[in-house]
Coordinates of C-alpha atoms and ligand atoms in Angstrom, one line a residue:
Chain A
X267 CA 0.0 0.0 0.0
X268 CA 2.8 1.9 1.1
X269 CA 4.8 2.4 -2.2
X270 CA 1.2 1.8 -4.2
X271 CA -0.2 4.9 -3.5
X272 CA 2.4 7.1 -5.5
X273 CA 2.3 4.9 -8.0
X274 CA -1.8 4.9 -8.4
X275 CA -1.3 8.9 -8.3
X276 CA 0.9 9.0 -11.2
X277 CA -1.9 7.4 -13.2
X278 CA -4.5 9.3 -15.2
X279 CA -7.0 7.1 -13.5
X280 CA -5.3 7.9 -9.8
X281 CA -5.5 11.7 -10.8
X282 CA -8.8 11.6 -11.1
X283 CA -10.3 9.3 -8.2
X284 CA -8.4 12.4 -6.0
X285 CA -10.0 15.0 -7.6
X286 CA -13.4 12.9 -7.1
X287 CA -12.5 11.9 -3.2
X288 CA -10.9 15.3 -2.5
X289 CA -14.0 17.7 -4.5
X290 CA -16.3 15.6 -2.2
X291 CA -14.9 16.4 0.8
X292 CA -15.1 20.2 -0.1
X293 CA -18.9 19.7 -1.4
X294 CA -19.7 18.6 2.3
X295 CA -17.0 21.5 3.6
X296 CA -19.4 24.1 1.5
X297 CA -22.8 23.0 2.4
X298 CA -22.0 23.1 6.0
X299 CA -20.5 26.5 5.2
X300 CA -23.5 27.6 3.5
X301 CA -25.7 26.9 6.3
X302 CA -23.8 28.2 8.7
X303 CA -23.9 31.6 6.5
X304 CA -27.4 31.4 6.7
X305 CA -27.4 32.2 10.4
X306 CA -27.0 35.9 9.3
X307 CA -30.9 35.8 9.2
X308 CA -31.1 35.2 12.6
X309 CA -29.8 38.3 14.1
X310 CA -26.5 39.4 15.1
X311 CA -26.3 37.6 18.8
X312 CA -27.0 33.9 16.8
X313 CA -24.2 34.8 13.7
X314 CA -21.8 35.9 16.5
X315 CA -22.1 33.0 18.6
X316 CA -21.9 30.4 15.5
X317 CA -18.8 31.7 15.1
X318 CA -17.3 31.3 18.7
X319 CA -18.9 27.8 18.7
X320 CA -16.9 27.1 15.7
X321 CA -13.4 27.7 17.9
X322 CA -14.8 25.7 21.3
X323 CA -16.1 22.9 19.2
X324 CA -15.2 19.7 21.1
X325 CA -14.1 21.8 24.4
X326 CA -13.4 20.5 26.5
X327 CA -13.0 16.8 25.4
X328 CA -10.2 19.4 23.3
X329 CA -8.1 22.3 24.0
X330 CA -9.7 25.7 22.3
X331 CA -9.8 25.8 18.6
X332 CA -8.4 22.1 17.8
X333 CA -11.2 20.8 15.7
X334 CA -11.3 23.2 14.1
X335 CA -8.0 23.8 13.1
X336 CA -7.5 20.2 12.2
X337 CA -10.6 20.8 9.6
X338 CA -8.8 23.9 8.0
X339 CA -5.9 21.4 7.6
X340 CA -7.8 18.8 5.8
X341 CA -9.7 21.6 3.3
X342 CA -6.1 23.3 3.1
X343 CA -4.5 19.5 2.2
X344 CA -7.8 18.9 0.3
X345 CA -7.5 22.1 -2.1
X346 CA -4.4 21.1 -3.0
X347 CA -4.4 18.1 -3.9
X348 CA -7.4 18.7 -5.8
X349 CA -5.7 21.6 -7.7
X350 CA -2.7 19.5 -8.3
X351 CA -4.3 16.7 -9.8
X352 CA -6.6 19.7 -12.4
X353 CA -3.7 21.0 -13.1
X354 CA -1.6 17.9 -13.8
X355 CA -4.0 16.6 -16.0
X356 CA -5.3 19.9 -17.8
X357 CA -1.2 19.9 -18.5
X358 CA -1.1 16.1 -20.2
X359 CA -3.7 17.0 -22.3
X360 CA -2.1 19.5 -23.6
X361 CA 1.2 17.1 -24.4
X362 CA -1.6 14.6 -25.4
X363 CA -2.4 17.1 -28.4
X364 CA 0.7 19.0 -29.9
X365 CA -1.1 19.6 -33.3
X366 CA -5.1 21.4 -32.8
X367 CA -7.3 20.9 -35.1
X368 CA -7.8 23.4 -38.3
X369 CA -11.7 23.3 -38.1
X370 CA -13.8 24.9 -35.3
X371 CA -14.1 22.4 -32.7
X372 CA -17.6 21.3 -32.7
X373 CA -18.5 20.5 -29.1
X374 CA -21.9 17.4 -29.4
X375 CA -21.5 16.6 -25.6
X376 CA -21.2 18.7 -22.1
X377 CA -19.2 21.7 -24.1
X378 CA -18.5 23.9 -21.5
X379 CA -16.8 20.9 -19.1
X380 CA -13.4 21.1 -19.5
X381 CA -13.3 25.0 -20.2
X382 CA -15.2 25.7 -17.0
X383 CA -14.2 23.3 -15.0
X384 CA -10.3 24.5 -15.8
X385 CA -10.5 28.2 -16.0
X386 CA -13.3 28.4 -13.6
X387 CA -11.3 26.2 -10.8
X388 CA -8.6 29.6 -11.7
X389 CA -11.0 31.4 -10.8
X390 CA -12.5 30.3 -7.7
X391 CA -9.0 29.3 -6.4
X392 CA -8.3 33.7 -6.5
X393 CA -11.9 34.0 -5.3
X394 CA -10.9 31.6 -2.2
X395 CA -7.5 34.1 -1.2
X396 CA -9.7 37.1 -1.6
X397 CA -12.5 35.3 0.8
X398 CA -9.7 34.3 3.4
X399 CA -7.9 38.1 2.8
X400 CA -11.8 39.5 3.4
X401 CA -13.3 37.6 6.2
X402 CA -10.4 35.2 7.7
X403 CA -7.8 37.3 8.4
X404 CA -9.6 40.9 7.9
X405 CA -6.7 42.4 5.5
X406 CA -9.5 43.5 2.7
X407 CA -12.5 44.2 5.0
X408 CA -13.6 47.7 5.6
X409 CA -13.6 46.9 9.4
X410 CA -10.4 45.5 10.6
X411 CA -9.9 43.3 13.7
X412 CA -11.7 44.7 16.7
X413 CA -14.9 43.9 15.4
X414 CA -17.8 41.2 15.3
X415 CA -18.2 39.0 12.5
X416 CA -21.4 40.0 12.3
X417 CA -20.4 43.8 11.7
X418 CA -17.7 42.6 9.3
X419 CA -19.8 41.1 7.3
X420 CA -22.4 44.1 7.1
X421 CA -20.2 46.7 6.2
X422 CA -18.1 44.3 3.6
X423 CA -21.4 44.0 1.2
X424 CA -22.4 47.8 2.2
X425 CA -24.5 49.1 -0.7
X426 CA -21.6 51.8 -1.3
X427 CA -19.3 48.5 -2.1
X428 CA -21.9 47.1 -4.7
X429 CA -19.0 45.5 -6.3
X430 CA -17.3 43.4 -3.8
X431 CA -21.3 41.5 -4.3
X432 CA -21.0 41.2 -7.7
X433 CA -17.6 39.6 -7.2
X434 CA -18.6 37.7 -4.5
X435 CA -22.1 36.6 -6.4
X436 CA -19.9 36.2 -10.1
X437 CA -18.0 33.6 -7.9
X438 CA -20.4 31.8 -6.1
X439 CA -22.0 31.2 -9.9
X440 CA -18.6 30.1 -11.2
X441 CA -18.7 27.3 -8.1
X442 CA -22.4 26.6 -9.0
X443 CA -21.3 25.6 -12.6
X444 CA -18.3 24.1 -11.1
X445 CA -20.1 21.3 -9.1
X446 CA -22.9 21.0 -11.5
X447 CA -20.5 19.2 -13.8
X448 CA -18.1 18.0 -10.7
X449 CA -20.9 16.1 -8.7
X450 CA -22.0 14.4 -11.8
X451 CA -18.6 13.5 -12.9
X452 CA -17.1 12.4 -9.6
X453 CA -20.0 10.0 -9.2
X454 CA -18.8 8.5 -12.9
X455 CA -14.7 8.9 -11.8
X456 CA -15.4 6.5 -9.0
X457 CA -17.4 4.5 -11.2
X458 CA -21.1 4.7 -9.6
X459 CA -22.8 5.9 -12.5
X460 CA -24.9 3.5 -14.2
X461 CA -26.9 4.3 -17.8
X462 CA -29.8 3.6 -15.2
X463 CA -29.2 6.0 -12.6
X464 CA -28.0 8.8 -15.0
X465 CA -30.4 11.0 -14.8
X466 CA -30.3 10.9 -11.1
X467 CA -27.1 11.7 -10.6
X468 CA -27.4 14.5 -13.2
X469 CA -30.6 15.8 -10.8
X470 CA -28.4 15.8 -7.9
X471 CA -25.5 17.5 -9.4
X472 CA -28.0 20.6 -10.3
X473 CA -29.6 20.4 -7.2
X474 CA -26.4 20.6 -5.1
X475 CA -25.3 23.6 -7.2
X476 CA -28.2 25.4 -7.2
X477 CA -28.5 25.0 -3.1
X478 CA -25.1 25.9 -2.9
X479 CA -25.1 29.1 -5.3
X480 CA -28.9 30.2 -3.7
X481 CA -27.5 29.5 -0.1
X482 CA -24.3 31.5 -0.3
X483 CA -25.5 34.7 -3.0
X484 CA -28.7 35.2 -0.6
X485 CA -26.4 36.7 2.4
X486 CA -24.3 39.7 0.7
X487 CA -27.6 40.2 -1.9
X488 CA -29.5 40.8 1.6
X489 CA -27.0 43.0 2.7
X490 CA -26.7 45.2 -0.2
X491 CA -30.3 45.5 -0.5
X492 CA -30.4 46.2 3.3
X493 CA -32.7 43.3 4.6
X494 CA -30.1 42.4 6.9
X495 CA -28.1 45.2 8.8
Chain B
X225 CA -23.5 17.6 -56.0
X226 CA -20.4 20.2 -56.0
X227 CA -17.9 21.0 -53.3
X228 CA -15.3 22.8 -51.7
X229 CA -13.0 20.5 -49.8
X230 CA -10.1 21.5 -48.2
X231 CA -8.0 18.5 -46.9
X232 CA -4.8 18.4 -44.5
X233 CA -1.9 17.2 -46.6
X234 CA 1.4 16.4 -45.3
X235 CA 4.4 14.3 -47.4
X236 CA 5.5 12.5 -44.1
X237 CA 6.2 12.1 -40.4
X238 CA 8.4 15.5 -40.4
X239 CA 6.8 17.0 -43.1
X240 CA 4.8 20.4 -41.5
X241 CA 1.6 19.7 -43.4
X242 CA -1.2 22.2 -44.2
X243 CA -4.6 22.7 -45.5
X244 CA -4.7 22.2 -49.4
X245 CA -8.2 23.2 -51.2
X246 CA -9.7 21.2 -53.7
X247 CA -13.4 22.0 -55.4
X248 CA -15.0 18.6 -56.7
X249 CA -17.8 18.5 -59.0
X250 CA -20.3 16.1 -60.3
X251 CA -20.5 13.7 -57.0
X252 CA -23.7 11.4 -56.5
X253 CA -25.3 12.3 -53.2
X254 CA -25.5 8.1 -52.7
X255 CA -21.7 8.4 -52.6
X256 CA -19.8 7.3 -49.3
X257 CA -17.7 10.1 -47.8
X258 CA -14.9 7.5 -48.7
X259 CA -16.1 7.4 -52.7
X260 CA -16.0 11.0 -53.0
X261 CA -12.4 11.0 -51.9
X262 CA -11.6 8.1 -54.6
X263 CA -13.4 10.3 -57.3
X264 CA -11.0 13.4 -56.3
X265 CA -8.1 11.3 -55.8
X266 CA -8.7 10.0 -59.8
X267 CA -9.2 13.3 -60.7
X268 CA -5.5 14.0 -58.8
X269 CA -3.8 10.9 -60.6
X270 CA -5.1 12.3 -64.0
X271 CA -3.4 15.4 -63.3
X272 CA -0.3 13.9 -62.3
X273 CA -0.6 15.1 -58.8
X274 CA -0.3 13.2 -55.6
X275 CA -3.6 11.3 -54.8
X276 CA -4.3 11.6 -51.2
X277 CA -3.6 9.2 -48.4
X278 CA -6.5 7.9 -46.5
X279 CA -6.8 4.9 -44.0
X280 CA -10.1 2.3 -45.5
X281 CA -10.3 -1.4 -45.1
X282 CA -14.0 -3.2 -45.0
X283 CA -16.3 0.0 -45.9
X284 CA -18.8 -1.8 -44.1
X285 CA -17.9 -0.1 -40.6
X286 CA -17.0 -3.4 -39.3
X287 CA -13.0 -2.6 -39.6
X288 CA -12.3 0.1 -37.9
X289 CA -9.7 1.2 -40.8
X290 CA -11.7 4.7 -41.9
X291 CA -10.3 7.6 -39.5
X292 CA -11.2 11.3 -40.9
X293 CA -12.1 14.1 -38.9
X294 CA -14.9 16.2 -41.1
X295 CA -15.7 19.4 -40.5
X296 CA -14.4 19.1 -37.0
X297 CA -16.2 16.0 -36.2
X298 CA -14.8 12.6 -36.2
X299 CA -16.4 10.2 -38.4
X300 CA -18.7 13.2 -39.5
X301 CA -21.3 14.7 -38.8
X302 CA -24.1 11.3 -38.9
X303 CA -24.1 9.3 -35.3
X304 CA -23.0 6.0 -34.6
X305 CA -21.6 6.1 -38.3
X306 CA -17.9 5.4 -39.4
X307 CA -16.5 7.5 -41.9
X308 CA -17.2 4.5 -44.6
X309 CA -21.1 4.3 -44.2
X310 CA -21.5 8.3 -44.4
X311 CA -22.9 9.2 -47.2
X312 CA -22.8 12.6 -49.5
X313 CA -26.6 13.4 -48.9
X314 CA -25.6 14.1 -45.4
X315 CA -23.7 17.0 -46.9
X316 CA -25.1 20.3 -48.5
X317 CA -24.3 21.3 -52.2
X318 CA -21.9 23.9 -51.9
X319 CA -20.5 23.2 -48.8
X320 CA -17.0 23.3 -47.1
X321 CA -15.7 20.3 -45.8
X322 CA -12.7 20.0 -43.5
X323 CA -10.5 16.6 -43.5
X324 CA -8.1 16.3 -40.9
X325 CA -6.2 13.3 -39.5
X326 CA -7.0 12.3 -36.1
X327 CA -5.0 14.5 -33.7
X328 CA -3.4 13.2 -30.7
X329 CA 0.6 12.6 -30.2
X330 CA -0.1 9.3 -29.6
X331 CA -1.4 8.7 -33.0
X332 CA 1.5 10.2 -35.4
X333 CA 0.7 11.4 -38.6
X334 CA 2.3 8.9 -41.6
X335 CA 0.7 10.8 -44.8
X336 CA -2.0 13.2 -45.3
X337 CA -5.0 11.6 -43.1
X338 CA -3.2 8.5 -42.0
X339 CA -1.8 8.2 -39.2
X340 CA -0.1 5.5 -36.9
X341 CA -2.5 3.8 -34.6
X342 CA -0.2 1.6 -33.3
X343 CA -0.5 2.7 -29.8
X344 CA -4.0 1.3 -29.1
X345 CA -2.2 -2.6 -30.5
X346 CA -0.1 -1.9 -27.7
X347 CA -2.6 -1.0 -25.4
X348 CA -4.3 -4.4 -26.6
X349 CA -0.8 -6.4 -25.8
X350 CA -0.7 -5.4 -22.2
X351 CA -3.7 -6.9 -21.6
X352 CA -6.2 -6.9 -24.1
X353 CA -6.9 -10.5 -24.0
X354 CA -7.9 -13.7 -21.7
X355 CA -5.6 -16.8 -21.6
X356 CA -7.3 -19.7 -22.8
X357 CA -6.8 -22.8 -24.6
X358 CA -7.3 -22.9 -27.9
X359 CA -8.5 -25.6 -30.3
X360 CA -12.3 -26.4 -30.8
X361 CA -14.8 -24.5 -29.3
X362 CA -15.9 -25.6 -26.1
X363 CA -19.6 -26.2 -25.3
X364 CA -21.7 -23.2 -25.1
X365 CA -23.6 -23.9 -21.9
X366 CA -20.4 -25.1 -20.4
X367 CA -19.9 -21.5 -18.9
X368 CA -22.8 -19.6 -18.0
X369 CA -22.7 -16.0 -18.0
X370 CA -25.8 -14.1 -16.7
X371 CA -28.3 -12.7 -19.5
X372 CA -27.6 -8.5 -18.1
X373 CA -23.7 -9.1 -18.1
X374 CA -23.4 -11.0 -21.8
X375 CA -25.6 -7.8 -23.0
X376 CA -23.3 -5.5 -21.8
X377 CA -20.3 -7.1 -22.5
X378 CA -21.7 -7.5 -25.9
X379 CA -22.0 -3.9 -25.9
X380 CA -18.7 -2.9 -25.0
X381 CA -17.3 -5.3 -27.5
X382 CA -18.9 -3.4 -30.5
X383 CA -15.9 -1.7 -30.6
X384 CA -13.9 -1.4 -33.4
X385 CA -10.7 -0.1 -32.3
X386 CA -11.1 2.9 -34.7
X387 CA -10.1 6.1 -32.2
X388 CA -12.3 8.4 -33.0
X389 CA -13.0 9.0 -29.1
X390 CA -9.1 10.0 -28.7
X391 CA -9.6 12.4 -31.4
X392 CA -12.7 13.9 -29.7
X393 CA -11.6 14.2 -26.6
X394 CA -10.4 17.5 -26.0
X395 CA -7.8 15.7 -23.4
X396 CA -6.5 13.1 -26.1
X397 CA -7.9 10.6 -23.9
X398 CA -8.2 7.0 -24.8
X399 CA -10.3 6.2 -22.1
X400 CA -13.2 5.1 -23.9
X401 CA -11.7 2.9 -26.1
X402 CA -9.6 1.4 -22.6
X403 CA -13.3 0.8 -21.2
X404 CA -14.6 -1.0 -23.5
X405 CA -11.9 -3.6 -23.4
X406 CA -11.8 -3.9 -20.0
X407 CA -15.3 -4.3 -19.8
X408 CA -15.7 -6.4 -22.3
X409 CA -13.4 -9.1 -20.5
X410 CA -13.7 -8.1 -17.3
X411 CA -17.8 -9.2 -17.7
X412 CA -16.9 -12.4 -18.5
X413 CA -16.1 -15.7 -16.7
X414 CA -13.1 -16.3 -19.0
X415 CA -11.5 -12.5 -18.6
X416 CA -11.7 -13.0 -14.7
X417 CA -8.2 -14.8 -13.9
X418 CA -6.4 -11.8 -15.7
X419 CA -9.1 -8.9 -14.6
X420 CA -7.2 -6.8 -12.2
X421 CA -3.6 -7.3 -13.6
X422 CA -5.4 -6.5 -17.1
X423 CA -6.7 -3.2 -15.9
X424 CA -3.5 -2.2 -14.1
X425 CA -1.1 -2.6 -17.0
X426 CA -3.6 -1.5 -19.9
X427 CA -4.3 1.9 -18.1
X428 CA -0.4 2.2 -17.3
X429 CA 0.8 1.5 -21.4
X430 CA -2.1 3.8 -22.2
X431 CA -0.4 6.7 -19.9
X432 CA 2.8 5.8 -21.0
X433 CA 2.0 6.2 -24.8
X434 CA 1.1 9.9 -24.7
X435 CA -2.8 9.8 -23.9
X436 CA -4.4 12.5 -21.7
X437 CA -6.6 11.7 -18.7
X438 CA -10.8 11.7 -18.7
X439 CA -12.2 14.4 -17.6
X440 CA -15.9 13.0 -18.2
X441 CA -16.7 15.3 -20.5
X442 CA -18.6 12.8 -22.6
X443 CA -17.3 13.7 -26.3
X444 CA -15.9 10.4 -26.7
X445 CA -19.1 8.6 -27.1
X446 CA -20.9 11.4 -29.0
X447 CA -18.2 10.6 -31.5
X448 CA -18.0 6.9 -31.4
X449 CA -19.2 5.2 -34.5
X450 CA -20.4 2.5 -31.9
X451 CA -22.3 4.3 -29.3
X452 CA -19.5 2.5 -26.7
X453 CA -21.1 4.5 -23.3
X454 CA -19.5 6.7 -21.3
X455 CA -20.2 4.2 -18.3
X456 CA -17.2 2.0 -19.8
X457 CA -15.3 4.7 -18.2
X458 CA -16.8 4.5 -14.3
X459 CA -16.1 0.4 -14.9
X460 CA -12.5 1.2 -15.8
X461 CA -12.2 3.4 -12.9
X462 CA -14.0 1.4 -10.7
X463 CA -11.3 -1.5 -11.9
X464 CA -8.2 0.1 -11.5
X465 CA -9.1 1.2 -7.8
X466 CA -9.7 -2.0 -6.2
X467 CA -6.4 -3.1 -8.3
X468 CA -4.9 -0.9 -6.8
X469 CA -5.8 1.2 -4.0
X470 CA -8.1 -2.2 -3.1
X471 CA -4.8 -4.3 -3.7
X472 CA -6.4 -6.7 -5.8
X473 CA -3.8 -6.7 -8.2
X474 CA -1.2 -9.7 -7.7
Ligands
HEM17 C1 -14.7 25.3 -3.5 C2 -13.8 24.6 -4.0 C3 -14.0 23.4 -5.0 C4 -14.9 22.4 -4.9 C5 -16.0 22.1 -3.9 C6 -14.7 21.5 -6.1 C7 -15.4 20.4 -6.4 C8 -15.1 19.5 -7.5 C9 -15.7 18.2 -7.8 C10 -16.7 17.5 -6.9 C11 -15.1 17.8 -8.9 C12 -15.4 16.4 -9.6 C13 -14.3 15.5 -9.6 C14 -14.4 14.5 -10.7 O1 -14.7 14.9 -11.8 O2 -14.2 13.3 -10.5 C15 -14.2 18.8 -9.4 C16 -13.5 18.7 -10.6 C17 -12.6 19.6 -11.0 N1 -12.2 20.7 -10.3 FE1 -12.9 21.4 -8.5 N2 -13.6 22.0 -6.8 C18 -13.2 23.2 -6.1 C19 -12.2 24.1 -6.4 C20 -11.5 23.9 -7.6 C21 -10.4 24.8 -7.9 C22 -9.8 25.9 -7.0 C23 -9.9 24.4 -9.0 C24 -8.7 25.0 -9.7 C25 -7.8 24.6 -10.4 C26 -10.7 23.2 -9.5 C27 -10.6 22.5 -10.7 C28 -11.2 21.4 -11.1 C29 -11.1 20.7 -12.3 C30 -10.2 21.1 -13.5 C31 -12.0 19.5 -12.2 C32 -12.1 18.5 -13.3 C33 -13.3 18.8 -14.1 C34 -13.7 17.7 -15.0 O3 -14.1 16.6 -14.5 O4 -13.6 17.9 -16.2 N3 -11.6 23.0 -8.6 N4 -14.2 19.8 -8.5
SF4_18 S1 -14.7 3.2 -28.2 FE1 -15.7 3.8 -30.1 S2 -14.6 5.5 -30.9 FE2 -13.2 4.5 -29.4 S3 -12.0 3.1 -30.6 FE3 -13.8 1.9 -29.9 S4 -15.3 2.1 -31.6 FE4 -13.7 3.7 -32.0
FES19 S1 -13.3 1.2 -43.6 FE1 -13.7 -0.4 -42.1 S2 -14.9 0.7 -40.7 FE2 -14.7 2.1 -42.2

């Protein structure tokens, strides 16, 4: 096992099956994220005190902040090895064809999957350091350090900054389209998908991304358009 | 019916090649695709030029021989068709029509729109096959293989070895044609003894011959003359885990 697992990740096939396992893992991370967004709704006190729950998780079984900081390990660990195996293969396909075709390239199946999937992932992977600069480690946000996350998240999607929502909205779509190919095409990398259960797994994949892009665009859109303040 | 058809031509391996056009008139809209190309290339002979180099065998899409890329598509614009069995009327009069070789590295260009599919043969020698004695055929009902697995290993081996889904996958992935094998065998009794080795050692010959990796995007099977699915894919997956990762492989 040892010395097979290098060797299965050299493969094409071994590329992939990461991308599947570690794109999962990060379709759980952001639907737990999502909902935990969602707490905006509730009022300041119940956003507030998510957030400290999310540092004394496990306490005292744990010391402060463990669990979490062994799950931003995992997503960290997860990214990357999920980027490295996109970019790995996006760069053997390139090998794969030195000579392009003269004609147009007429696209008869899911067109848009390997050009969104691939400049897309760009995409969200700058979205992701502008998120952490914004509401991680307050570099980017209008209100620095000595305030709630509550407040930080108010003034951040301020109707005056209109554009940091379109950013943050433009991105959440990308993801959307993201997983409504991923899901789908995970299921078919680890060999699940049947002719039979097909449409199924197509249903889930839109369902998942539409969740996921409703779930996260409805808090800055409620900022901006001051239903939450 | 007359056209404009401009074809890639290239003297050789190290030749640079490029897109020659050549305006045919008079062709029967019962012609095959492959017809039309015999009628120009007479017309080229007569002329004293260079006929052009095209791969063709059965012309019954059986083979696997025919290999043009038209207009972009491989095998043309008519599903589940090979190049052979498309015919003129699929075409309007007047039209363009591009002819290019397949494109992937692994598949290098010999002559115009042949190229060198021996890559896939040696995909087929690392494992493309079950050990078995020979001599006469054994008794039908000696083995019995379960009604939904002979239907889909049926399926699978439909395939004609042809490549059309490497040259429509926009990763030069051979995947499809590398799932159908192994599902084909890997369905039946007599491919079990060699399943997970087979797996293993086709997938690594087809990495090591230049192939790209799947990234599901499904052209493959759009563009196979054979409707092959894209479910001979998750098998092959499926396969090379437990090989692997499941440590099946011996
Ligand atoms: C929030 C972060 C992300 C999530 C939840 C996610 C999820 C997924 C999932 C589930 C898959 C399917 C795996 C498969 O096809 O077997 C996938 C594929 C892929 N992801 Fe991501 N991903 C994320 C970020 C990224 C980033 C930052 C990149 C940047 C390079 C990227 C690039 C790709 C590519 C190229 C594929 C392959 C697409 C294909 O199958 O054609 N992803 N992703
Ligand atoms: S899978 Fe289809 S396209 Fe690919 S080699 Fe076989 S018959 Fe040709
Ligand atoms: S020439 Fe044999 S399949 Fe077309």
């Amino acid at each position: 096992m040892a010395i097979a697992i290098p060797k299965v990740y050299r493969s094409t096939v071994g590329k992939k099956a990461v991308m599947a396992v570690t794109g999962a893992i990060l379709v759980f991370f952001l639907l737990a994220h999502m909902i935990g967004n969602l707490k905006v709704f509730l009022g300041a006190d119940d956003f507030d005190h998510y957030s400290e729950w999310l540092r004394t998780m496990g306490e005292p079984a744990v010391p402060h902040r463990t669990l979490l900081t062994v799950l931003e390990i995992v997503l960290v660990v997860a990214v990357i090895l999920h980027m490295w195996s996109a970019t790995s293969l996006a760069l053997r396909a390139r090998r794969a064809r030195p000579v392009k075709y003269q004609s147009r390239k007429k696209s008869h199946a899911q067109g848009y999957a390997t050009h969104t999937m691939r400049y897309g992932g760009v995409i969200i992977l700058l979205f992701i350091v502008w998120h952490l600069l914004d509401l991680t480690f307050h570099v980017v946000n209008p209100k620095g350090d000595g305030y709630t996350p509550y407040e930080r998240v108010v003034a951040d999607f301020d109707a005056s900054r209109w554009y940091i929502t379109v950013w943050y909205v433009l991105a959440v779509v990308l993801v959307g389209l993201h997983l409504n190919h991923g899901v789908w095409s995970a299921f078919n990398t680890l060999g699940w998908r049947t002719p039979r259960n097909d449409r199924t797994l197509r249903g889930l994949a839109f369902a998942v991304a539409g969740v996921v892009t409703l779930g996260f665009i409805s808090v800055p859109l409620s900022v901006t358009f001051g239903w939450v303040s | 019916m007359k056209l404009t058809l401009r074809i890639w031509r290239q003297k050789g391996p190290g030749d640079k090649g490029a897109m020659v056009e050549y305006p045919v008139d008079g062709i029967s809209e019962d012609a095959s695709f492959l017809e039309m190309l015999d009628v120009l290339n007479e017309e080229l002979i007569a002329k004293g030029e260079e006929p052009v180099a095209f791969d063709h065998d059965c012309r019954e899409g059986i083979c696997g021989m025919c290999s043009l890329v038209i207009n972009g598509t491989p095998h043309g614009p008519e599903r589940n068709t090979t190049t052979c069995q498309l015919h003129m009327r699929k075409f309007r009069d007047g039209e363009v029509i591009d002819v290019e070789p397949w494109r992937a590295k692994a598949f290098p260009v010999v002559k115009d729109l042949v190229v060198d599919r021996g890559a896939f043969d040696r995909i087929i020698k690392s494992g493309g096959f079950i050990s078995a004695p020979t001599g006469t055929a054994p008794e039908a009902h000696s083995t019995p293989v379960p009604k939904p697995d002979a239907d889909r290993a049926f399926e699978a081996a439909e395939c004609i070895g042809c490549g059309a889904c490497v040259a429509a996958c926009p990763n030069g992935s051979a995947s499809l044609f590398l799932g159908a094998k192994v599902t084909h065998l890997g369905l039946m009794p007599q491919g079990q003894p060699e399943r997970w080795d087979r797996v293993v050692s086709m997938l690594e010959t087809h990495d090591a011959e230049g192939f790209g990796g799947c990234t599901n995007t499904g052209e493959c099977t759009v563009a196979c003359p054979k409707g092959i699915p894209l479910d001979v894919i998750g098998r092959l997956n499926h396969d090379y885990i437990k090989a692997t990762a499941g440590g099946r492989k011996q």
